[in-house]
Amino acid sequence: LAKTTQPISMDSYEGQEVNITCSHNNIATNDYITWYQQFPSQGPRFIIQGYKTKVTNEVASLFIPADRKSSTLSLPRVSLSDTAVYYCLVGSFGNEKLTFGTGTRLTIIP
Amino acid sequence: GAVVSQHPSRVICKSGTSVKIECRSLDFQATTMFWYRQFPKKSLMLMATSNEGSKATYEQGVEKDKFLINHASLTLSTLTVTSAHPEDSSFYICSARGIGDEDQPQHFGDGTRLSIL
C-alpha cells in the first residue's frame, strides 16, 4: 500500500481557495487517489477520487500531475464549515483495505 | 447515495462489560466490511476486515478474542468488545463498499463512541 504524506495542519481565511497537497511517491500503476473529509465525532465522508490529470465535482477539484507522485485537493472559497481533517488515501481498485495517514487538520478563520 | 449506519452512536458502560456495535449497509449489499478505531486527535487505524459468511481477518496487534466480529448477512456486521476496560475507550468506525462497486469509494458509518468507566 502506497504511503501518503500530508501537512499536519493548515489555516485559511473564509472565502479563500485552499490547496492541500499529498505526496505518494511509491504510487502503483493501478492505484487511484481518494480524499475524505472528517468532522469531529463523525465518520469520514468521501470528497473526490481520481486517477490522473484533473477531476472536478460540486465541492472540490483534484489535480494529479503526470508522474502521479503527488496530488492536490483544491477547495474553492472555503467557509467555516470546511474546518475538518482531510485525508488523502491511495489504493487500487479491488484492494479494499484503506490505510489512513495523519491527515491535514484544516482550520478556517473568520 | 449509499448509506452505512452504525448503532449505537454512543455507549457508556462499566469496566468488564461486553459491548456490541452494529454496522449496517442500508441500501446496498456488502460481502466485506471494515472496522476502524480512532483515538482522540489521531488517524483511523484498521482493526479488522469482516467477511460475510467467514472469519474476520484481523490486523497485527488486534486481539481477535477481544474484538469479536460477526458478519452474518450481506447488510450487517457486528463488533463486540468483550470485557471492555478503560483503555478500550475509543471511537469505532465501520465502512463498506457495495458488491460490484470495486471502483467506487468506501462508505463510512458515523462511528460509535465507546466510553468505559
mmCIF file of C-alpha atoms in Angstrom:
data_model
loop_
_atom_site.group_PDB
_atom_site.id
_atom_site.type_symbol
_atom_site.label_atom_id
_atom_site.label_comp_id
_atom_site.label_asym_id
_atom_site.label_seq_id
_atom_site.Cartn_x
_atom_site.Cartn_y
_atom_site.Cartn_z
ATOM 1 C CA LEU A 1 0.000 0.000 0.000
ATOM 2 C CA ALA A 2 1.424 3.367 -1.032
ATOM 3 C CA LYS A 3 2.234 5.648 1.881
ATOM 4 C CA THR A 4 0.978 9.213 1.828
ATOM 5 C CA THR A 5 2.412 12.374 3.363
ATOM 6 C CA GLN A 6 0.365 15.495 4.046
ATOM 7 C CA PRO A 7 0.864 18.679 6.045
ATOM 8 C CA ILE A 8 -0.297 18.143 9.612
ATOM 9 C CA SER A 9 -2.294 21.356 9.721
ATOM 10 C CA MET A 10 -3.283 24.389 7.680
ATOM 11 C CA ASP A 11 -5.122 27.613 8.401
ATOM 12 C CA SER A 12 -7.036 29.732 5.924
ATOM 13 C CA TYR A 13 -9.457 32.626 5.952
ATOM 14 C CA GLU A 14 -13.040 32.361 4.837
ATOM 15 C CA GLY A 15 -13.573 32.927 1.140
ATOM 16 C CA GLN A 16 -10.072 31.827 0.172
ATOM 17 C CA GLU A 17 -9.173 28.914 -2.066
ATOM 18 C CA VAL A 18 -7.375 26.186 -0.125
ATOM 19 C CA ASN A 19 -4.979 23.711 -1.690
ATOM 20 C CA ILE A 20 -3.831 20.663 0.255
ATOM 21 C CA THR A 21 -1.045 18.644 -1.302
ATOM 22 C CA CYS A 22 -0.411 14.980 -0.668
ATOM 23 C CA SER A 23 2.775 13.125 -1.579
ATOM 24 C CA HIS A 24 2.607 9.478 -2.625
ATOM 25 C CA ASN A 25 5.973 8.759 -4.199
ATOM 26 C CA ASN A 26 5.530 4.998 -4.477
ATOM 27 C CA ILE A 27 2.070 5.011 -6.000
ATOM 28 C CA ALA A 28 1.486 1.950 -8.185
ATOM 29 C CA THR A 29 0.199 1.920 -11.746
ATOM 30 C CA ASN A 30 -3.220 0.640 -10.743
ATOM 31 C CA ASP A 31 -3.605 2.903 -7.697
ATOM 32 C CA TYR A 32 -6.159 5.684 -7.573
ATOM 33 C CA ILE A 33 -6.280 8.644 -5.197
ATOM 34 C CA THR A 34 -9.175 9.370 -2.879
ATOM 35 C CA TRP A 35 -9.775 12.233 -0.473
ATOM 36 C CA TYR A 36 -12.033 12.083 2.565
ATOM 37 C CA GLN A 37 -13.214 14.770 4.977
ATOM 38 C CA GLN A 38 -13.829 14.066 8.648
ATOM 39 C CA PHE A 39 -15.607 16.252 11.187
ATOM 40 C CA PRO A 40 -15.238 15.589 14.924
ATOM 41 C CA SER A 41 -17.191 12.558 16.123
ATOM 42 C CA GLN A 42 -18.258 11.593 12.618
ATOM 43 C CA GLY A 43 -17.070 9.032 10.107
ATOM 44 C CA PRO A 44 -15.036 10.109 7.072
ATOM 45 C CA ARG A 45 -17.023 11.472 4.178
ATOM 46 C CA PHE A 46 -15.965 10.983 0.555
ATOM 47 C CA ILE A 47 -14.932 14.173 -1.242
ATOM 48 C CA ILE A 48 -13.314 13.239 -4.536
ATOM 49 C CA GLN A 49 -11.436 10.492 -6.316
ATOM 50 C CA GLY A 50 -9.151 10.458 -9.341
ATOM 51 C CA TYR A 51 -6.503 8.575 -11.269
ATOM 52 C CA LYS A 52 -4.761 11.239 -13.350
ATOM 53 C CA THR A 53 -4.965 14.843 -14.600
ATOM 54 C CA LYS A 54 -7.877 16.761 -13.125
ATOM 55 C CA VAL A 55 -11.175 15.798 -11.586
ATOM 56 C CA THR A 56 -13.820 18.279 -10.500
ATOM 57 C CA ASN A 57 -17.107 17.846 -8.700
ATOM 58 C CA GLU A 58 -19.518 20.140 -6.933
ATOM 59 C CA VAL A 59 -17.350 20.547 -3.834
ATOM 60 C CA ALA A 60 -13.702 20.236 -4.880
ATOM 61 C CA SER A 61 -11.114 19.718 -7.566
ATOM 62 C CA LEU A 62 -8.313 17.182 -7.594
ATOM 63 C CA PHE A 63 -5.144 17.883 -9.523
ATOM 64 C CA ILE A 64 -2.813 14.994 -10.310
ATOM 65 C CA PRO A 65 0.444 15.640 -12.230
ATOM 66 C CA ALA A 66 1.645 13.305 -14.930
ATOM 67 C CA ASP A 67 4.029 11.388 -12.653
ATOM 68 C CA ARG A 68 1.189 10.867 -10.124
ATOM 69 C CA LYS A 69 3.644 11.119 -7.227
ATOM 70 C CA SER A 70 1.525 13.805 -5.630
ATOM 71 C CA SER A 71 -1.978 15.208 -5.753
ATOM 72 C CA THR A 72 -3.604 18.448 -4.683
ATOM 73 C CA LEU A 73 -7.080 18.842 -3.290
ATOM 74 C CA SER A 74 -8.477 22.276 -4.060
ATOM 75 C CA LEU A 75 -11.390 23.695 -2.076
ATOM 76 C CA PRO A 76 -12.814 26.856 -3.634
ATOM 77 C CA ARG A 77 -13.949 29.722 -1.393
ATOM 78 C CA VAL A 78 -13.879 27.915 1.908
ATOM 79 C CA SER A 79 -16.277 28.650 4.723
ATOM 80 C CA LEU A 80 -16.153 27.970 8.468
ATOM 81 C CA SER A 81 -17.972 24.689 7.879
ATOM 82 C CA ASP A 82 -14.976 23.394 5.930
ATOM 83 C CA THR A 83 -12.983 23.175 9.157
ATOM 84 C CA ALA A 84 -12.196 19.457 9.353
ATOM 85 C CA VAL A 85 -9.479 16.858 8.895
ATOM 86 C CA TYR A 86 -8.773 15.903 5.293
ATOM 87 C CA TYR A 87 -7.287 12.524 4.445
ATOM 88 C CA CYS A 88 -5.554 11.526 1.234
ATOM 89 C CA LEU A 89 -5.573 7.798 0.514
ATOM 90 C CA VAL A 90 -4.054 5.725 -2.244
ATOM 91 C CA GLY A 91 -5.296 2.298 -3.205
ATOM 92 C CA SER A 92 -6.031 0.073 -6.156
ATOM 93 C CA PHE A 93 -9.433 -0.925 -7.438
ATOM 94 C CA GLY A 94 -10.478 -4.123 -5.749
ATOM 95 C CA ASN A 95 -7.920 -3.690 -2.953
ATOM 96 C CA GLU A 96 -10.419 -2.689 -0.352
ATOM 97 C CA LYS A 97 -8.029 -2.189 2.521
ATOM 98 C CA LEU A 98 -7.559 1.511 3.207
ATOM 99 C CA THR A 99 -4.617 2.904 5.138
ATOM 100 C CA PHE A 100 -5.192 6.314 6.657
ATOM 101 C CA GLY A 101 -2.250 8.656 7.113
ATOM 102 C CA THR A 102 -2.121 11.520 9.554
ATOM 103 C CA GLY A 103 -4.476 13.721 7.573
ATOM 104 C CA THR A 104 -4.426 17.520 7.389
ATOM 105 C CA ARG A 105 -6.286 19.476 10.033
ATOM 106 C CA LEU A 106 -7.728 22.486 8.179
ATOM 107 C CA THR A 107 -8.918 25.408 10.263
ATOM 108 C CA ILE A 108 -10.915 28.175 8.623
ATOM 109 C CA ILE A 109 -10.600 31.549 10.283
ATOM 110 C CA PRO A 110 -13.446 34.063 10.157
ATOM 111 C CA GLY B 1 -26.252 7.633 -2.157
ATOM 112 C CA ALA B 2 -25.002 4.590 -0.324
ATOM 113 C CA VAL B 3 -25.524 4.768 3.409
ATOM 114 C CA VAL B 4 -23.789 2.919 6.208
ATOM 115 C CA SER B 5 -25.446 3.098 9.603
ATOM 116 C CA GLN B 6 -23.863 2.356 12.973
ATOM 117 C CA HIS B 7 -25.645 1.689 16.206
ATOM 118 C CA PRO B 8 -25.373 2.807 18.908
ATOM 119 C CA SER B 9 -23.740 6.162 18.303
ATOM 120 C CA ARG B 10 -22.524 6.352 21.876
ATOM 121 C CA VAL B 11 -22.059 3.867 24.691
ATOM 122 C CA ILE B 12 -21.005 4.471 28.268
ATOM 123 C CA CYS B 13 -20.602 1.426 30.454
ATOM 124 C CA LYS B 14 -18.719 -0.054 33.367
ATOM 125 C CA SER B 15 -15.435 -1.874 33.103
ATOM 126 C CA GLY B 16 -15.890 -5.578 32.413
ATOM 127 C CA THR B 17 -18.991 -5.138 30.286
ATOM 128 C CA SER B 18 -19.180 -6.526 26.761
ATOM 129 C CA VAL B 19 -20.439 -4.081 24.161
ATOM 130 C CA LYS B 20 -21.869 -4.870 20.739
ATOM 131 C CA ILE B 21 -21.718 -2.353 17.882
ATOM 132 C CA GLU B 22 -23.723 -2.853 14.708
ATOM 133 C CA CYS B 23 -22.791 -1.739 11.214
ATOM 134 C CA ARG B 24 -25.474 -1.888 8.542
ATOM 135 C CA SER B 25 -25.412 -1.108 4.850
ATOM 136 C CA LEU B 26 -28.861 0.387 4.310
ATOM 137 C CA ASP B 27 -29.256 0.400 0.551
ATOM 138 C CA PHE B 28 -26.612 -1.960 -0.749
ATOM 139 C CA GLN B 29 -25.093 -5.338 -0.023
ATOM 140 C CA ALA B 30 -21.515 -5.808 1.073
ATOM 141 C CA THR B 31 -19.565 -9.048 1.316
ATOM 142 C CA THR B 32 -16.820 -7.138 3.106
ATOM 143 C CA MET B 33 -16.977 -4.511 5.816
ATOM 144 C CA PHE B 34 -14.137 -2.894 7.723
ATOM 145 C CA TRP B 35 -13.741 -1.886 11.329
ATOM 146 C CA TYR B 36 -11.531 1.009 12.401
ATOM 147 C CA ARG B 37 -10.608 2.515 15.728
ATOM 148 C CA GLN B 38 -9.718 6.153 16.222
ATOM 149 C CA PHE B 39 -8.239 7.708 19.342
ATOM 150 C CA PRO B 40 -8.583 11.452 20.020
ATOM 151 C CA LYS B 41 -6.608 13.629 17.607
ATOM 152 C CA LYS B 42 -5.337 10.531 15.843
ATOM 153 C CA SER B 43 -5.977 8.917 12.486
ATOM 154 C CA LEU B 44 -8.160 5.901 11.788
ATOM 155 C CA MET B 45 -6.490 2.562 12.396
ATOM 156 C CA LEU B 46 -7.835 -0.514 10.625
ATOM 157 C CA MET B 47 -8.670 -3.230 13.130
ATOM 158 C CA ALA B 48 -10.156 -5.975 11.014
ATOM 159 C CA THR B 49 -11.843 -6.963 7.807
ATOM 160 C CA SER B 50 -15.253 -8.533 8.243
ATOM 161 C CA ASN B 51 -16.164 -11.165 5.675
ATOM 162 C CA GLU B 52 -19.726 -12.338 5.158
ATOM 163 C CA GLY B 53 -20.068 -15.991 5.976
ATOM 164 C CA SER B 54 -16.469 -16.491 7.052
ATOM 165 C CA LYS B 55 -13.984 -15.493 9.714
ATOM 166 C CA ALA B 56 -12.801 -11.948 10.025
ATOM 167 C CA THR B 57 -9.228 -11.011 9.205
ATOM 168 C CA TYR B 58 -7.515 -9.085 11.982
ATOM 169 C CA GLU B 59 -4.677 -6.603 11.666
ATOM 170 C CA GLN B 60 -1.453 -7.235 13.517
ATOM 171 C CA GLY B 61 -1.750 -6.403 17.180
ATOM 172 C CA VAL B 62 -5.537 -6.627 17.338
ATOM 173 C CA GLU B 63 -6.773 -9.383 19.638
ATOM 174 C CA LYS B 64 -9.420 -11.452 17.905
ATOM 175 C CA ASP B 65 -10.758 -12.796 21.203
ATOM 176 C CA LYS B 66 -11.136 -9.266 22.496
ATOM 177 C CA PHE B 67 -12.840 -7.846 19.439
ATOM 178 C CA LEU B 68 -15.321 -10.388 18.140
ATOM 179 C CA ILE B 69 -16.644 -9.788 14.654
ATOM 180 C CA ASN B 70 -19.681 -11.430 13.118
ATOM 181 C CA HIS B 71 -20.828 -10.810 9.552
ATOM 182 C CA ALA B 72 -23.916 -12.964 9.304
ATOM 183 C CA SER B 73 -25.590 -11.248 6.364
ATOM 184 C CA LEU B 74 -24.743 -9.058 3.386
ATOM 185 C CA THR B 75 -26.004 -5.976 5.189
ATOM 186 C CA LEU B 76 -24.872 -6.420 8.785
ATOM 187 C CA SER B 77 -21.568 -6.763 10.604
ATOM 188 C CA THR B 78 -21.204 -6.593 14.371
ATOM 189 C CA LEU B 79 -18.190 -5.823 16.525
ATOM 190 C CA THR B 80 -18.313 -6.976 20.130
ATOM 191 C CA VAL B 81 -15.768 -5.551 22.537
ATOM 192 C CA THR B 82 -15.574 -8.256 25.199
ATOM 193 C CA SER B 83 -14.875 -7.444 28.834
ATOM 194 C CA ALA B 84 -14.175 -3.852 27.959
ATOM 195 C CA HIS B 85 -11.704 -1.825 30.006
ATOM 196 C CA PRO B 86 -10.963 1.904 30.076
ATOM 197 C CA GLU B 87 -8.162 1.504 27.514
ATOM 198 C CA ASP B 88 -10.770 0.244 25.043
ATOM 199 C CA SER B 89 -12.474 3.619 25.137
ATOM 200 C CA SER B 90 -12.297 4.947 21.608
ATOM 201 C CA PHE B 91 -14.239 5.918 18.505
ATOM 202 C CA TYR B 92 -15.120 2.853 16.438
ATOM 203 C CA ILE B 93 -15.990 3.298 12.777
ATOM 204 C CA CYS B 94 -17.077 0.832 10.114
ATOM 205 C CA SER B 95 -17.022 1.089 6.334
ATOM 206 C CA ALA B 96 -18.294 -0.876 3.380
ATOM 207 C CA ARG B 97 -18.431 -0.920 -0.370
ATOM 208 C CA GLY B 98 -21.225 -2.433 -2.441
ATOM 209 C CA ILE B 99 -20.827 -5.685 -4.338
ATOM 210 C CA GLY B 100 -19.666 -4.878 -7.855
ATOM 211 C CA ASP B 101 -18.569 -1.368 -6.840
ATOM 212 C CA GLU B 102 -14.852 -2.067 -6.671
ATOM 213 C CA ASP B 103 -14.090 1.197 -8.469
ATOM 214 C CA GLN B 104 -16.227 3.228 -6.071
ATOM 215 C CA PRO B 105 -15.168 4.798 -2.759
ATOM 216 C CA GLN B 106 -15.950 3.110 0.519
ATOM 217 C CA HIS B 107 -18.795 4.446 2.586
ATOM 218 C CA PHE B 108 -18.286 5.061 6.276
ATOM 219 C CA GLY B 109 -20.659 4.947 9.182
ATOM 220 C CA ASP B 110 -20.827 7.839 11.617
ATOM 221 C CA GLY B 111 -18.984 5.958 14.290
ATOM 222 C CA THR B 112 -19.655 4.731 17.799
ATOM 223 C CA ARG B 113 -18.040 6.461 20.728
ATOM 224 C CA LEU B 114 -17.303 3.930 23.440
ATOM 225 C CA SER B 115 -16.514 5.150 26.917
ATOM 226 C CA ILE B 116 -15.585 2.617 29.584
ATOM 227 C CA LEU B 117 -15.707 3.836 33.159
#
